[in-house]
Amino acid sequence: MLNKYIDLSSNSFYYLLVALAALFAAYFILLFLIRRLGKNPKYVLPIEAVKKVSAPIGLILFSIFLRLDSLRTLLNLSDYAYYFRKASTLLFIFAFTWLILTAIKIAKHHIIGKYDLEASDNFKARKVTTQFNILERIVIFIIIILAIGFALMSFESIREVGVSVFASAGVAGIIIGFSAQKLIGTILAGIQIAIAQPIKIDDVVIVEGEWGRIEKIMLTYVVVKIWDKRRLIVPTTYFIEKPFQNWTKSSADILGTVFLYTDYKVPFDALREELTNILNNTDLWDGEVNVLQVTDSKANYVETRALMSAKDSPTAWDLRVHVREKLIVFLQENYPESLARSRVSFESSLALNQPKNESESIVE
């Protein structure tokens, strides 16, 4: 019954069998090589990648199989050669694009997996993660656009229409270019962030007066996670065009400050000693900076600054509020006269003729 549709005695049948055997052999040889490479830790390709790349590789080989003349001759479909070739071309473009995107994702997960974002000193991990996340989206976008372009240009009728449209649409192209100026600028800003890295994933920043961490860096916008769990959505151009604070640009450690406004009677040596005791009795302090200085003096008070260090900005915040509370309690309990106060001078109306130095009294 099969002979009615396929001539098993023709040379095309044997050519097809040889080609099919060669394609199967190539398929299994490629998978074998991928498995061997995946077992070697020196290579980027992990062993789990075999399942992910096997499907697109199989489709690529199948697209080559569709293009064989012997297949059409054997099936008596030689008149449909155009459709076979177009189907083969489109399938090849789709499968090859799928293979490239899969390889990009495999490489990204393998490289990023070597770094721990949860570590206390995660500067390198944040830098690598930021670069790969942004560049991955850019490359995927470009590859998909190119794949769609190649697929459309494979049709001669579409190619001719496209050339005529582009040739007669100069004014429209200028208008569209001006309209897409902001979009293009935003995309270029995303590329610049990936290369120059003014911000990275998990950086601590001050944006629009809000303290938060960089949660996501997309191609056109950045998500900042505010300390109270709100999300601030900022375009990527903001971090290129406007000034902002980045507390973890080069390292996570940071200095914290506590300002006290006290009376002139405050004992500075006792205050320094108490600051040292407070820092030694907390795990929030990293043991590096411990300074107390008189930074200003006014008519009614003295400004004193306590400077301390912590491993990162959230810890520095907790350390600051802890030190501020303990120093205030220390002054309240031991030196209440050191608290800032106002002095008012009263002059008795019944003693206006008396010497001024005898009639003036100080009330605190």
JSON list of N, CA and C in Angstrom, two decimals, residues 209-246:
[
{"chain": "A", "resi": 209, "resn": "GLY", "atom": "N", "xyz": [14.34, 62.06, 47.25]},
{"chain": "A", "resi": 209, "resn": "GLY", "atom": "CA", "xyz": [14.17, 62.17, 48.70]},
{"chain": "A", "resi": 209, "resn": "GLY", "atom": "C", "xyz": [13.77, 60.89, 49.39]},
{"chain": "A", "resi": 210, "resn": "GLU", "atom": "N", "xyz": [13.74, 59.77, 48.68]},
{"chain": "A", "resi": 210, "resn": "GLU", "atom": "CA", "xyz": [13.34, 58.48, 49.24]},
{"chain": "A", "resi": 210, "resn": "GLU", "atom": "C", "xyz": [14.55, 57.56, 49.38]},
{"chain": "A", "resi": 211, "resn": "TRP", "atom": "N", "xyz": [14.64, 56.88, 50.53]},
{"chain": "A", "resi": 211, "resn": "TRP", "atom": "CA", "xyz": [15.71, 55.91, 50.77]},
{"chain": "A", "resi": 211, "resn": "TRP", "atom": "C", "xyz": [15.21, 54.53, 50.37]},
{"chain": "A", "resi": 212, "resn": "GLY", "atom": "N", "xyz": [16.00, 53.83, 49.55]},
{"chain": "A", "resi": 212, "resn": "GLY", "atom": "CA", "xyz": [15.57, 52.50, 49.13]},
{"chain": "A", "resi": 212, "resn": "GLY", "atom": "C", "xyz": [16.70, 51.73, 48.46]},
{"chain": "A", "resi": 213, "resn": "ARG", "atom": "N", "xyz": [16.36, 50.54, 47.99]},
{"chain": "A", "resi": 213, "resn": "ARG", "atom": "CA", "xyz": [17.32, 49.67, 47.31]},
{"chain": "A", "resi": 213, "resn": "ARG", "atom": "C", "xyz": [16.88, 49.45, 45.86]},
{"chain": "A", "resi": 214, "resn": "ILE", "atom": "N", "xyz": [17.87, 49.30, 44.99]},
{"chain": "A", "resi": 214, "resn": "ILE", "atom": "CA", "xyz": [17.58, 48.99, 43.59]},
{"chain": "A", "resi": 214, "resn": "ILE", "atom": "C", "xyz": [17.11, 47.53, 43.52]},
{"chain": "A", "resi": 215, "resn": "GLU", "atom": "N", "xyz": [15.84, 47.35, 43.15]},
{"chain": "A", "resi": 215, "resn": "GLU", "atom": "CA", "xyz": [15.26, 46.00, 43.10]},
{"chain": "A", "resi": 215, "resn": "GLU", "atom": "C", "xyz": [15.37, 45.39, 41.70]},
{"chain": "A", "resi": 216, "resn": "LYS", "atom": "N", "xyz": [15.06, 46.18, 40.68]},
{"chain": "A", "resi": 216, "resn": "LYS", "atom": "CA", "xyz": [15.13, 45.70, 39.29]},
{"chain": "A", "resi": 216, "resn": "LYS", "atom": "C", "xyz": [15.68, 46.80, 38.41]},
{"chain": "A", "resi": 217, "resn": "ILE", "atom": "N", "xyz": [16.47, 46.39, 37.43]},
{"chain": "A", "resi": 217, "resn": "ILE", "atom": "CA", "xyz": [16.95, 47.32, 36.41]},
{"chain": "A", "resi": 217, "resn": "ILE", "atom": "C", "xyz": [16.51, 46.76, 35.06]},
{"chain": "A", "resi": 218, "resn": "MET", "atom": "N", "xyz": [15.48, 47.37, 34.50]},
{"chain": "A", "resi": 218, "resn": "MET", "atom": "CA", "xyz": [14.96, 46.94, 33.21]},
{"chain": "A", "resi": 218, "resn": "MET", "atom": "C", "xyz": [15.62, 47.77, 32.11]},
{"chain": "A", "resi": 219, "resn": "LEU", "atom": "N", "xyz": [15.22, 47.54, 30.88]},
{"chain": "A", "resi": 219, "resn": "LEU", "atom": "CA", "xyz": [15.83, 48.25, 29.76]},
{"chain": "A", "resi": 219, "resn": "LEU", "atom": "C", "xyz": [15.44, 49.72, 29.74]},
{"chain": "A", "resi": 220, "resn": "THR", "atom": "N", "xyz": [14.23, 50.05, 30.17]},
{"chain": "A", "resi": 220, "resn": "THR", "atom": "CA", "xyz": [13.75, 51.43, 30.11]},
{"chain": "A", "resi": 220, "resn": "THR", "atom": "C", "xyz": [13.42, 52.04, 31.46]},
{"chain": "A", "resi": 221, "resn": "TYR", "atom": "N", "xyz": [13.37, 51.26, 32.52]},
{"chain": "A", "resi": 221, "resn": "TYR", "atom": "CA", "xyz": [13.05, 51.81, 33.84]},
{"chain": "A", "resi": 221, "resn": "TYR", "atom": "C", "xyz": [13.73, 51.01, 34.94]},
{"chain": "A", "resi": 222, "resn": "VAL", "atom": "N", "xyz": [13.77, 51.61, 36.12]},
{"chain": "A", "resi": 222, "resn": "VAL", "atom": "CA", "xyz": [14.40, 51.01, 37.29]},
{"chain": "A", "resi": 222, "resn": "VAL", "atom": "C", "xyz": [13.38, 50.99, 38.42]},
{"chain": "A", "resi": 223, "resn": "VAL", "atom": "N", "xyz": [13.31, 49.89, 39.15]},
{"chain": "A", "resi": 223, "resn": "VAL", "atom": "CA", "xyz": [12.41, 49.75, 40.29]},
{"chain": "A", "resi": 223, "resn": "VAL", "atom": "C", "xyz": [13.23, 49.91, 41.58]},
{"chain": "A", "resi": 224, "resn": "VAL", "atom": "N", "xyz": [12.85, 50.91, 42.38]},
{"chain": "A", "resi": 224, "resn": "VAL", "atom": "CA", "xyz": [13.52, 51.15, 43.67]},
{"chain": "A", "resi": 224, "resn": "VAL", "atom": "C", "xyz": [12.56, 50.72, 44.78]},
{"chain": "A", "resi": 225, "resn": "LYS", "atom": "N", "xyz": [13.02, 49.80, 45.61]},
{"chain": "A", "resi": 225, "resn": "LYS", "atom": "CA", "xyz": [12.21, 49.33, 46.74]},
{"chain": "A", "resi": 225, "resn": "LYS", "atom": "C", "xyz": [12.44, 50.23, 47.93]},
{"chain": "A", "resi": 226, "resn": "ILE", "atom": "N", "xyz": [11.42, 51.03, 48.29]},
{"chain": "A", "resi": 226, "resn": "ILE", "atom": "CA", "xyz": [11.53, 51.97, 49.40]},
{"chain": "A", "resi": 226, "resn": "ILE", "atom": "C", "xyz": [11.51, 51.21, 50.72]},
{"chain": "A", "resi": 227, "resn": "TRP", "atom": "N", "xyz": [12.07, 51.82, 51.76]},
{"chain": "A", "resi": 227, "resn": "TRP", "atom": "CA", "xyz": [12.22, 51.14, 53.06]},
{"chain": "A", "resi": 227, "resn": "TRP", "atom": "C", "xyz": [10.88, 50.69, 53.64]},
{"chain": "A", "resi": 228, "resn": "ASP", "atom": "N", "xyz": [9.77, 51.39, 53.30]},
{"chain": "A", "resi": 228, "resn": "ASP", "atom": "CA", "xyz": [8.46, 51.00, 53.83]},
{"chain": "A", "resi": 228, "resn": "ASP", "atom": "C", "xyz": [7.70, 50.10, 52.85]},
{"chain": "A", "resi": 229, "resn": "LYS", "atom": "N", "xyz": [8.44, 49.44, 51.93]},
{"chain": "A", "resi": 229, "resn": "LYS", "atom": "CA", "xyz": [7.93, 48.45, 51.00]},
{"chain": "A", "resi": 229, "resn": "LYS", "atom": "C", "xyz": [7.16, 49.05, 49.82]},
{"chain": "A", "resi": 230, "resn": "ARG", "atom": "N", "xyz": [7.18, 50.36, 49.65]},
{"chain": "A", "resi": 230, "resn": "ARG", "atom": "CA", "xyz": [6.65, 50.95, 48.43]},
{"chain": "A", "resi": 230, "resn": "ARG", "atom": "C", "xyz": [7.65, 50.74, 47.29]},
{"chain": "A", "resi": 231, "resn": "ARG", "atom": "N", "xyz": [7.19, 50.91, 46.06]},
{"chain": "A", "resi": 231, "resn": "ARG", "atom": "CA", "xyz": [8.05, 50.77, 44.90]},
{"chain": "A", "resi": 231, "resn": "ARG", "atom": "C", "xyz": [8.06, 52.10, 44.14]},
{"chain": "A", "resi": 232, "resn": "LEU", "atom": "N", "xyz": [9.26, 52.60, 43.87]},
{"chain": "A", "resi": 232, "resn": "LEU", "atom": "CA", "xyz": [9.43, 53.83, 43.11]},
{"chain": "A", "resi": 232, "resn": "LEU", "atom": "C", "xyz": [9.93, 53.45, 41.72]},
{"chain": "A", "resi": 233, "resn": "ILE", "atom": "N", "xyz": [9.13, 53.77, 40.68]},
{"chain": "A", "resi": 233, "resn": "ILE", "atom": "CA", "xyz": [9.47, 53.45, 39.31]},
{"chain": "A", "resi": 233, "resn": "ILE", "atom": "C", "xyz": [10.14, 54.68, 38.69]},
{"chain": "A", "resi": 234, "resn": "VAL", "atom": "N", "xyz": [11.37, 54.53, 38.26]},
{"chain": "A", "resi": 234, "resn": "VAL", "atom": "CA", "xyz": [12.16, 55.66, 37.76]},
{"chain": "A", "resi": 234, "resn": "VAL", "atom": "C", "xyz": [12.68, 55.29, 36.36]},
{"chain": "A", "resi": 235, "resn": "PRO", "atom": "N", "xyz": [12.55, 56.18, 35.38]},
{"chain": "A", "resi": 235, "resn": "PRO", "atom": "CA", "xyz": [13.13, 55.89, 34.06]},
{"chain": "A", "resi": 235, "resn": "PRO", "atom": "C", "xyz": [14.65, 55.83, 34.13]},
{"chain": "A", "resi": 236, "resn": "THR", "atom": "N", "xyz": [15.24, 55.03, 33.26]},
{"chain": "A", "resi": 236, "resn": "THR", "atom": "CA", "xyz": [16.70, 54.86, 33.30]},
{"chain": "A", "resi": 236, "resn": "THR", "atom": "C", "xyz": [17.43, 56.17, 33.03]},
{"chain": "A", "resi": 237, "resn": "THR", "atom": "N", "xyz": [16.81, 57.07, 32.28]},
{"chain": "A", "resi": 237, "resn": "THR", "atom": "CA", "xyz": [17.47, 58.34, 32.00]},
{"chain": "A", "resi": 237, "resn": "THR", "atom": "C", "xyz": [17.68, 59.17, 33.25]},
{"chain": "A", "resi": 238, "resn": "TYR", "atom": "N", "xyz": [16.89, 58.93, 34.29]},
{"chain": "A", "resi": 238, "resn": "TYR", "atom": "CA", "xyz": [17.03, 59.69, 35.54]},
{"chain": "A", "resi": 238, "resn": "TYR", "atom": "C", "xyz": [18.42, 59.52, 36.13]},
{"chain": "A", "resi": 239, "resn": "PHE", "atom": "N", "xyz": [18.94, 58.28, 36.09]},
{"chain": "A", "resi": 239, "resn": "PHE", "atom": "CA", "xyz": [20.23, 57.98, 36.71]},
{"chain": "A", "resi": 239, "resn": "PHE", "atom": "C", "xyz": [21.41, 58.42, 35.84]},
{"chain": "A", "resi": 240, "resn": "ILE", "atom": "N", "xyz": [21.12, 58.91, 34.64]},
{"chain": "A", "resi": 240, "resn": "ILE", "atom": "CA", "xyz": [22.16, 59.45, 33.77]},
{"chain": "A", "resi": 240, "resn": "ILE", "atom": "C", "xyz": [22.15, 60.97, 33.79]},
{"chain": "A", "resi": 241, "resn": "GLU", "atom": "N", "xyz": [20.97, 61.56, 33.91]},
{"chain": "A", "resi": 241, "resn": "GLU", "atom": "CA", "xyz": [20.83, 63.00, 33.75]},
{"chain": "A", "resi": 241, "resn": "GLU", "atom": "C", "xyz": [20.76, 63.76, 35.07]},
{"chain": "A", "resi": 242, "resn": "LYS", "atom": "N", "xyz": [20.32, 63.12, 36.16]},
{"chain": "A", "resi": 242, "resn": "LYS", "atom": "CA", "xyz": [20.10, 63.84, 37.42]},
{"chain": "A", "resi": 242, "resn": "LYS", "atom": "C", "xyz": [21.01, 63.29, 38.52]},
{"chain": "A", "resi": 243, "resn": "PRO", "atom": "N", "xyz": [21.40, 64.16, 39.46]},
{"chain": "A", "resi": 243, "resn": "PRO", "atom": "CA", "xyz": [22.22, 63.68, 40.59]},
{"chain": "A", "resi": 243, "resn": "PRO", "atom": "C", "xyz": [21.38, 62.89, 41.59]},
{"chain": "A", "resi": 244, "resn": "PHE", "atom": "N", "xyz": [21.97, 61.88, 42.17]},
{"chain": "A", "resi": 244, "resn": "PHE", "atom": "CA", "xyz": [21.32, 61.07, 43.20]},
{"chain": "A", "resi": 244, "resn": "PHE", "atom": "C", "xyz": [22.41, 60.50, 44.10]},
{"chain": "A", "resi": 245, "resn": "GLN", "atom": "N", "xyz": [22.01, 60.01, 45.25]},
{"chain": "A", "resi": 245, "resn": "GLN", "atom": "CA", "xyz": [22.96, 59.44, 46.20]},
{"chain": "A", "resi": 245, "resn": "GLN", "atom": "C", "xyz": [22.99, 57.91, 46.05]},
{"chain": "A", "resi": 246, "resn": "ASN", "atom": "N", "xyz": [24.19, 57.37, 45.97]},
{"chain": "A", "resi": 246, "resn": "ASN", "atom": "CA", "xyz": [24.40, 55.92, 45.96]},
{"chain": "A", "resi": 246, "resn": "ASN", "atom": "C", "xyz": [25.32, 55.57, 47.12]}
]
